[in-house]
Amino acid sequence: AQKVTQAQTEISVVEKEDVTLDCVYETRDTTYYLFWYKQPPSGELVFLIRRNSFDEQNEISGRYSWNFQKSTSSFNFTITASQVVDSAVYFCALIWMDSSYKLIFGSGTRLLVRP
Amino acid sequence: DAGVIQSPRHEVTEMGQEVTLRCKPISGHNSLFWYRQTMMRGLELLIYFNNNVPIDDSGMPEDRFSAKMPNASFSTLKIQPSEPRDSAVYFCASSLEEPPSGYISKQGQGNTEAFFGQGTRLTVV
């Protein structure tokens, strides 16, 4: 079965702390895409990153970084020097190739960054 | 491009009434998704269209829900009759699948990310 698990329901940190959001996925397929989306309090879903299953290179974008490890089926997201504006719900998502491109989401992790 | 446009942003209706949610995908995108978000169930995929054709509607809760995509620039999600348990935020998303489904090269071709509309908050009283 295809599944995305975000075990952390809610995380609270103080501004400037680093924080890692975990994502574990399950798929029988060798070809798939992984995504992270951010949902701020305003409610829209904002795309952050896409990674295909052939590309295990970690990625850094400003204060954001992503660690993709196929060996552990994980695609973790780290925010360095967190800011109050990072407060949001973050979703990890998966598309696998024999699905008709269904994009399925984890349950989300609510991040609260306190000043 | 203005992004994915959903209307209305908010809808309050009485139980038993028909509700129609509308979505305009990003021009040029060939895939369209309808999702429902609730506190209890999170983000659930209801139905997925590719090139205006419904490919997978296994997430549609029951016969009261129906979705159409008469052309590449418009889709509707209809609930008839509505019930209080349908109260949720409904998102529409679109993406571009290129090249055809089933292919990803090591260079990362294939499906693009899905862009979401701002959602329709439905309250059925």
Short mmCIF file of N, CA and C in Angstrom, two decimals, chain B:
data_model
loop_
_atom_site.label_atom_id
_atom_site.label_comp_id
_atom_site.label_asym_id
_atom_site.label_seq_id
_atom_site.Cartn_x
_atom_site.Cartn_y
_atom_site.Cartn_z
N ASP B 1 0.12 34.12 -14.97
CA ASP B 1 -1.10 33.37 -14.72
C ASP B 1 -1.58 33.64 -13.29
N ALA B 2 -2.90 33.67 -13.10
CA ALA B 2 -3.44 33.99 -11.79
C ALA B 2 -3.39 32.80 -10.85
N GLY B 3 -3.00 31.65 -11.29
CA GLY B 3 -3.01 30.48 -10.45
C GLY B 3 -4.35 29.78 -10.54
N VAL B 4 -4.52 28.78 -9.70
CA VAL B 4 -5.78 28.04 -9.68
C VAL B 4 -6.82 28.90 -8.97
N ILE B 5 -7.95 29.06 -9.60
CA ILE B 5 -8.98 29.93 -9.04
C ILE B 5 -10.19 29.10 -8.64
N GLN B 6 -10.58 29.24 -7.40
CA GLN B 6 -11.74 28.53 -6.90
C GLN B 6 -12.82 29.53 -6.49
N SER B 7 -14.04 29.11 -6.70
CA SER B 7 -15.15 29.93 -6.22
C SER B 7 -16.30 29.05 -5.78
N PRO B 8 -17.08 29.47 -4.80
CA PRO B 8 -16.82 30.64 -3.97
C PRO B 8 -15.72 30.36 -2.95
N ARG B 9 -15.28 31.36 -2.24
CA ARG B 9 -14.29 31.14 -1.17
C ARG B 9 -14.95 30.57 0.08
N HIS B 10 -16.17 31.02 0.29
CA HIS B 10 -16.93 30.53 1.44
C HIS B 10 -18.35 30.24 0.98
N GLU B 11 -18.91 29.16 1.55
CA GLU B 11 -20.28 28.81 1.21
C GLU B 11 -20.94 28.27 2.47
N VAL B 12 -22.07 28.85 2.82
CA VAL B 12 -22.87 28.34 3.92
C VAL B 12 -24.21 27.95 3.34
N THR B 13 -24.61 26.73 3.59
CA THR B 13 -25.85 26.25 3.01
C THR B 13 -26.60 25.40 4.01
N GLU B 14 -27.86 25.23 3.76
CA GLU B 14 -28.68 24.39 4.64
C GLU B 14 -28.62 22.94 4.18
N MET B 15 -28.71 22.07 5.12
CA MET B 15 -28.74 20.65 4.83
C MET B 15 -29.83 20.35 3.79
N GLY B 16 -29.46 19.52 2.82
CA GLY B 16 -30.40 19.14 1.79
C GLY B 16 -30.28 19.96 0.52
N GLN B 17 -29.61 21.08 0.60
CA GLN B 17 -29.45 21.92 -0.59
C GLN B 17 -28.32 21.39 -1.47
N GLU B 18 -28.39 21.79 -2.72
CA GLU B 18 -27.32 21.45 -3.66
C GLU B 18 -26.22 22.50 -3.56
N VAL B 19 -24.99 22.03 -3.60
CA VAL B 19 -23.84 22.93 -3.56
C VAL B 19 -22.95 22.65 -4.76
N THR B 20 -22.51 23.69 -5.42
CA THR B 20 -21.59 23.54 -6.55
C THR B 20 -20.35 24.37 -6.31
N LEU B 21 -19.22 23.69 -6.33
CA LEU B 21 -17.93 24.34 -6.18
C LEU B 21 -17.27 24.39 -7.54
N ARG B 22 -16.56 25.48 -7.80
CA ARG B 22 -16.00 25.70 -9.12
C ARG B 22 -14.49 25.86 -9.07
N CYS B 23 -13.86 25.47 -10.16
CA CYS B 23 -12.40 25.54 -10.22
C CYS B 23 -11.95 25.87 -11.64
N LYS B 24 -11.03 26.82 -11.71
CA LYS B 24 -10.37 27.12 -12.98
C LYS B 24 -8.89 26.78 -12.81
N PRO B 25 -8.41 25.75 -13.51
CA PRO B 25 -7.00 25.37 -13.34
C PRO B 25 -6.07 26.35 -14.05
N ILE B 26 -4.80 26.17 -13.81
CA ILE B 26 -3.80 26.99 -14.49
C ILE B 26 -3.80 26.62 -15.97
N SER B 27 -3.77 27.63 -16.80
CA SER B 27 -3.80 27.41 -18.24
C SER B 27 -2.62 26.54 -18.67
N GLY B 28 -2.93 25.51 -19.45
CA GLY B 28 -1.88 24.63 -19.93
C GLY B 28 -1.69 23.38 -19.09
N HIS B 29 -2.20 23.40 -17.89
CA HIS B 29 -2.11 22.20 -17.06
C HIS B 29 -3.10 21.15 -17.55
N ASN B 30 -2.70 19.88 -17.47
CA ASN B 30 -3.56 18.84 -18.00
C ASN B 30 -4.10 17.89 -16.92
N SER B 31 -3.75 18.14 -15.68
CA SER B 31 -4.27 17.31 -14.59
C SER B 31 -4.97 18.20 -13.57
N LEU B 32 -6.07 17.71 -13.06
CA LEU B 32 -6.83 18.47 -12.06
C LEU B 32 -7.27 17.54 -10.95
N PHE B 33 -7.12 18.02 -9.73
CA PHE B 33 -7.43 17.24 -8.54
C PHE B 33 -8.44 18.01 -7.68
N TRP B 34 -9.36 17.28 -7.08
CA TRP B 34 -10.21 17.83 -6.02
C TRP B 34 -9.86 17.13 -4.71
N TYR B 35 -9.59 17.93 -3.68
CA TYR B 35 -9.28 17.42 -2.36
C TYR B 35 -10.27 17.99 -1.35
N ARG B 36 -10.44 17.25 -0.27
CA ARG B 36 -11.24 17.72 0.85
C ARG B 36 -10.36 17.69 2.08
N GLN B 37 -10.40 18.75 2.88
CA GLN B 37 -9.59 18.81 4.10
C GLN B 37 -10.49 18.99 5.31
N THR B 38 -10.36 18.07 6.25
CA THR B 38 -11.06 18.17 7.53
C THR B 38 -10.05 17.92 8.64
N MET B 39 -10.42 18.33 9.84
CA MET B 39 -9.52 18.09 10.97
C MET B 39 -9.34 16.60 11.20
N MET B 40 -10.41 15.86 11.05
CA MET B 40 -10.37 14.44 11.38
C MET B 40 -9.62 13.61 10.34
N ARG B 41 -9.79 13.94 9.09
CA ARG B 41 -9.29 13.08 8.03
C ARG B 41 -8.15 13.69 7.22
N GLY B 42 -7.81 14.94 7.52
CA GLY B 42 -6.72 15.58 6.80
C GLY B 42 -7.09 15.86 5.37
N LEU B 43 -6.10 15.79 4.48
CA LEU B 43 -6.31 16.06 3.06
C LEU B 43 -6.62 14.76 2.33
N GLU B 44 -7.82 14.67 1.80
CA GLU B 44 -8.24 13.46 1.09
C GLU B 44 -8.43 13.79 -0.39
N LEU B 45 -7.87 12.96 -1.25
CA LEU B 45 -8.11 13.12 -2.67
C LEU B 45 -9.47 12.56 -3.02
N LEU B 46 -10.30 13.38 -3.64
CA LEU B 46 -11.64 12.94 -4.02
C LEU B 46 -11.66 12.38 -5.43
N ILE B 47 -11.10 13.13 -6.37
CA ILE B 47 -11.13 12.72 -7.77
C ILE B 47 -10.00 13.39 -8.52
N TYR B 48 -9.58 12.72 -9.57
CA TYR B 48 -8.46 13.21 -10.37
C TYR B 48 -8.84 13.12 -11.85
N PHE B 49 -8.63 14.21 -12.57
CA PHE B 49 -8.87 14.26 -14.01
C PHE B 49 -7.53 14.39 -14.73
N ASN B 50 -7.43 13.76 -15.89
CA ASN B 50 -6.31 13.99 -16.77
C ASN B 50 -6.86 14.26 -18.16
N ASN B 51 -6.45 15.36 -18.76
CA ASN B 51 -6.99 15.76 -20.06
C ASN B 51 -8.52 15.73 -20.07
N ASN B 52 -9.10 16.25 -19.02
CA ASN B 52 -10.56 16.41 -18.85
C ASN B 52 -11.29 15.10 -18.57
N VAL B 53 -10.60 14.02 -18.49
CA VAL B 53 -11.24 12.72 -18.29
C VAL B 53 -11.03 12.28 -16.85
N PRO B 54 -12.11 11.87 -16.16
CA PRO B 54 -11.92 11.38 -14.79
C PRO B 54 -11.16 10.06 -14.81
N ILE B 55 -10.03 10.06 -14.14
CA ILE B 55 -9.17 8.88 -14.13
C ILE B 55 -9.41 8.03 -12.89
N ASP B 56 -9.59 8.69 -11.78
CA ASP B 56 -9.73 7.96 -10.52
C ASP B 56 -10.69 8.72 -9.62
N ASP B 57 -11.82 8.16 -9.37
CA ASP B 57 -12.79 8.81 -8.47
C ASP B 57 -13.03 7.96 -7.22
N SER B 58 -12.08 7.13 -6.90
CA SER B 58 -12.26 6.22 -5.78
C SER B 58 -12.37 6.94 -4.44
N GLY B 59 -11.96 8.18 -4.41
CA GLY B 59 -12.05 8.95 -3.17
C GLY B 59 -13.36 9.68 -2.98
N MET B 60 -14.20 9.64 -3.97
CA MET B 60 -15.50 10.33 -3.84
C MET B 60 -16.33 9.60 -2.79
N PRO B 61 -16.79 10.30 -1.78
CA PRO B 61 -17.38 9.64 -0.61
C PRO B 61 -18.64 8.81 -0.95
N GLU B 62 -19.49 9.33 -1.76
CA GLU B 62 -20.74 8.62 -2.04
C GLU B 62 -21.43 9.28 -3.22
N ASP B 63 -22.56 8.71 -3.56
CA ASP B 63 -23.24 9.17 -4.78
C ASP B 63 -23.70 10.62 -4.71
N ARG B 64 -23.71 11.17 -3.55
CA ARG B 64 -24.14 12.57 -3.44
C ARG B 64 -23.10 13.52 -4.06
N PHE B 65 -21.91 13.00 -4.24
CA PHE B 65 -20.82 13.81 -4.80
C PHE B 65 -20.65 13.47 -6.28
N SER B 66 -20.49 14.53 -7.07
CA SER B 66 -20.18 14.32 -8.48
C SER B 66 -19.26 15.43 -8.95
N ALA B 67 -18.41 15.11 -9.91
CA ALA B 67 -17.47 16.10 -10.44
C ALA B 67 -17.46 16.01 -11.95
N LYS B 68 -17.29 17.17 -12.57
CA LYS B 68 -17.23 17.22 -14.03
C LYS B 68 -16.10 18.13 -14.46
N MET B 69 -15.63 17.88 -15.65
CA MET B 69 -14.63 18.77 -16.25
C MET B 69 -14.99 18.89 -17.72
N PRO B 70 -15.88 19.79 -18.05
CA PRO B 70 -16.37 19.88 -19.43
C PRO B 70 -15.33 20.38 -20.41
N ASN B 71 -14.32 21.09 -19.91
CA ASN B 71 -13.23 21.53 -20.78
C ASN B 71 -11.97 21.74 -19.94
N ALA B 72 -10.91 22.09 -20.61
CA ALA B 72 -9.61 22.15 -19.93
C ALA B 72 -9.51 23.31 -18.95
N SER B 73 -10.45 24.21 -18.97
CA SER B 73 -10.32 25.39 -18.12
C SER B 73 -11.38 25.48 -17.03
N PHE B 74 -12.10 24.39 -16.80
CA PHE B 74 -13.20 24.51 -15.82
C PHE B 74 -13.58 23.15 -15.26
N SER B 75 -13.80 23.12 -13.96
CA SER B 75 -14.28 21.89 -13.33
C SER B 75 -15.25 22.26 -12.22
N THR B 76 -16.18 21.38 -11.96
CA THR B 76 -17.12 21.58 -10.86
C THR B 76 -17.15 20.35 -9.98
N LEU B 77 -17.41 20.59 -8.72
CA LEU B 77 -17.68 19.53 -7.74
C LEU B 77 -19.04 19.84 -7.13
N LYS B 78 -19.95 18.90 -7.28
CA LYS B 78 -21.31 19.13 -6.84
C LYS B 78 -21.68 18.17 -5.71
N ILE B 79 -22.37 18.68 -4.73
CA ILE B 79 -22.87 17.85 -3.63
C ILE B 79 -24.38 18.04 -3.59
N GLN B 80 -25.10 16.93 -3.74
CA GLN B 80 -26.55 16.99 -3.77
C GLN B 80 -27.15 15.68 -3.26
N PRO B 81 -27.85 15.70 -2.15
CA PRO B 81 -28.07 16.81 -1.24
C PRO B 81 -26.92 16.94 -0.24
N SER B 82 -26.66 18.13 0.21
CA SER B 82 -25.57 18.34 1.16
C SER B 82 -25.99 17.93 2.57
N GLU B 83 -24.99 17.54 3.35
CA GLU B 83 -25.21 17.14 4.74
C GLU B 83 -24.18 17.84 5.63
N PRO B 84 -24.48 18.00 6.91
CA PRO B 84 -23.52 18.69 7.80
C PRO B 84 -22.14 18.07 7.78
N ARG B 85 -22.06 16.77 7.61
CA ARG B 85 -20.74 16.11 7.62
C ARG B 85 -19.91 16.42 6.36
N ASP B 86 -20.51 17.10 5.42
CA ASP B 86 -19.76 17.54 4.24
C ASP B 86 -18.99 18.83 4.51
N SER B 87 -19.22 19.43 5.65
CA SER B 87 -18.54 20.68 6.00
C SER B 87 -17.03 20.43 6.02
N ALA B 88 -16.31 21.23 5.25
CA ALA B 88 -14.87 21.03 5.10
C ALA B 88 -14.34 22.16 4.22
N VAL B 89 -13.03 22.15 4.02
CA VAL B 89 -12.43 23.01 3.01
C VAL B 89 -12.14 22.13 1.80
N TYR B 90 -12.60 22.56 0.66
CA TYR B 90 -12.41 21.81 -0.58
C TYR B 90 -11.38 22.55 -1.43
N PHE B 91 -10.33 21.81 -1.78
CA PHE B 91 -9.27 22.39 -2.60
C PHE B 91 -9.30 21.78 -3.99
N CYS B 92 -9.01 22.62 -4.95
CA CYS B 92 -8.76 22.19 -6.31
C CYS B 92 -7.28 22.43 -6.59
N ALA B 93 -6.67 21.53 -7.33
CA ALA B 93 -5.26 21.68 -7.69
C ALA B 93 -5.08 21.27 -9.14
N SER B 94 -4.07 21.85 -9.79
CA SER B 94 -3.77 21.43 -11.15
C SER B 94 -2.27 21.24 -11.29
N SER B 95 -1.91 20.41 -12.25
CA SER B 95 -0.50 20.18 -12.54
C SER B 95 -0.35 19.80 -14.00
N LEU B 96 0.90 19.75 -14.40
CA LEU B 96 1.20 19.40 -15.79
C LEU B 96 1.94 18.07 -15.79
N GLU B 97 1.39 17.09 -16.47
CA GLU B 97 2.06 15.82 -16.63
C GLU B 97 2.79 15.83 -17.96
N GLU B 98 4.10 15.76 -17.91
CA GLU B 98 4.86 15.68 -19.16
C GLU B 98 6.12 14.90 -18.90
N PRO B 99 6.53 14.00 -19.70
CA PRO B 99 5.79 13.44 -20.84
C PRO B 99 4.65 12.56 -20.34
N PRO B 100 4.13 11.68 -21.13
CA PRO B 100 2.92 10.92 -20.75
C PRO B 100 3.11 10.16 -19.44
N SER B 101 2.00 9.85 -18.82
CA SER B 101 2.03 9.15 -17.53
C SER B 101 2.91 7.92 -17.58
N GLY B 102 3.56 7.67 -16.51
CA GLY B 102 4.32 6.43 -16.40
C GLY B 102 5.79 6.62 -16.67
N TYR B 103 6.22 7.84 -16.89
CA TYR B 103 7.62 8.03 -17.25
C TYR B 103 8.25 9.11 -16.39
N ILE B 104 9.34 8.78 -15.79
CA ILE B 104 10.19 9.81 -15.18
C ILE B 104 11.61 9.50 -15.60
N SER B 105 12.27 10.46 -16.10
CA SER B 105 13.67 10.24 -16.44
C SER B 105 14.53 10.59 -15.24
N LYS B 106 15.76 10.20 -15.27
CA LYS B 106 16.64 10.55 -14.18
C LYS B 106 16.86 12.04 -14.09
N GLN B 107 16.57 12.71 -15.17
CA GLN B 107 16.72 14.16 -15.14
C GLN B 107 15.52 14.83 -14.48
N GLY B 108 14.56 14.03 -14.09
CA GLY B 108 13.47 14.60 -13.31
C GLY B 108 12.27 15.05 -14.11
N GLN B 109 12.20 14.62 -15.38
CA GLN B 109 10.98 14.94 -16.12
C GLN B 109 9.82 14.15 -15.54
N GLY B 110 8.67 14.53 -15.90
CA GLY B 110 7.48 13.84 -15.40
C GLY B 110 6.52 14.85 -14.81
N ASN B 111 5.76 14.40 -13.88
CA ASN B 111 4.74 15.27 -13.33
C ASN B 111 5.34 16.46 -12.59
N THR B 112 4.78 17.61 -12.80
CA THR B 112 5.20 18.77 -12.02
C THR B 112 4.46 18.77 -10.69
N GLU B 113 4.82 19.70 -9.87
CA GLU B 113 4.10 19.83 -8.61
C GLU B 113 2.68 20.30 -8.87
N ALA B 114 1.80 20.00 -7.95
CA ALA B 114 0.42 20.45 -8.03
C ALA B 114 0.31 21.83 -7.39
N PHE B 115 -0.34 22.72 -8.10
CA PHE B 115 -0.61 24.07 -7.58
C PHE B 115 -2.04 24.10 -7.09
N PHE B 116 -2.21 24.61 -5.90
CA PHE B 116 -3.51 24.58 -5.26
C PHE B 116 -4.21 25.93 -5.33
N GLY B 117 -5.53 25.87 -5.43
CA GLY B 117 -6.33 27.06 -5.24
C GLY B 117 -6.41 27.40 -3.76
N GLN B 118 -7.11 28.48 -3.46
CA GLN B 118 -7.18 28.93 -2.07
C GLN B 118 -8.25 28.19 -1.28
N GLY B 119 -8.99 27.35 -1.95
CA GLY B 119 -9.96 26.52 -1.24
C GLY B 119 -11.32 27.18 -1.11
N THR B 120 -12.31 26.32 -0.95
CA THR B 120 -13.68 26.77 -0.65
C THR B 120 -14.04 26.19 0.71
N ARG B 121 -14.34 27.07 1.64
CA ARG B 121 -14.77 26.60 2.96
C ARG B 121 -16.28 26.42 2.94
N LEU B 122 -16.70 25.17 3.03
CA LEU B 122 -18.12 24.83 2.99
C LEU B 122 -18.63 24.53 4.38
N THR B 123 -19.70 25.18 4.73
CA THR B 123 -20.38 24.89 6.00
C THR B 123 -21.82 24.52 5.69
N VAL B 124 -22.21 23.33 6.09
CA VAL B 124 -23.58 22.87 5.90
C VAL B 124 -24.26 22.83 7.26
N VAL B 125 -25.30 23.61 7.40
CA VAL B 125 -25.96 23.72 8.70
C VAL B 125 -27.32 23.00 8.70
#
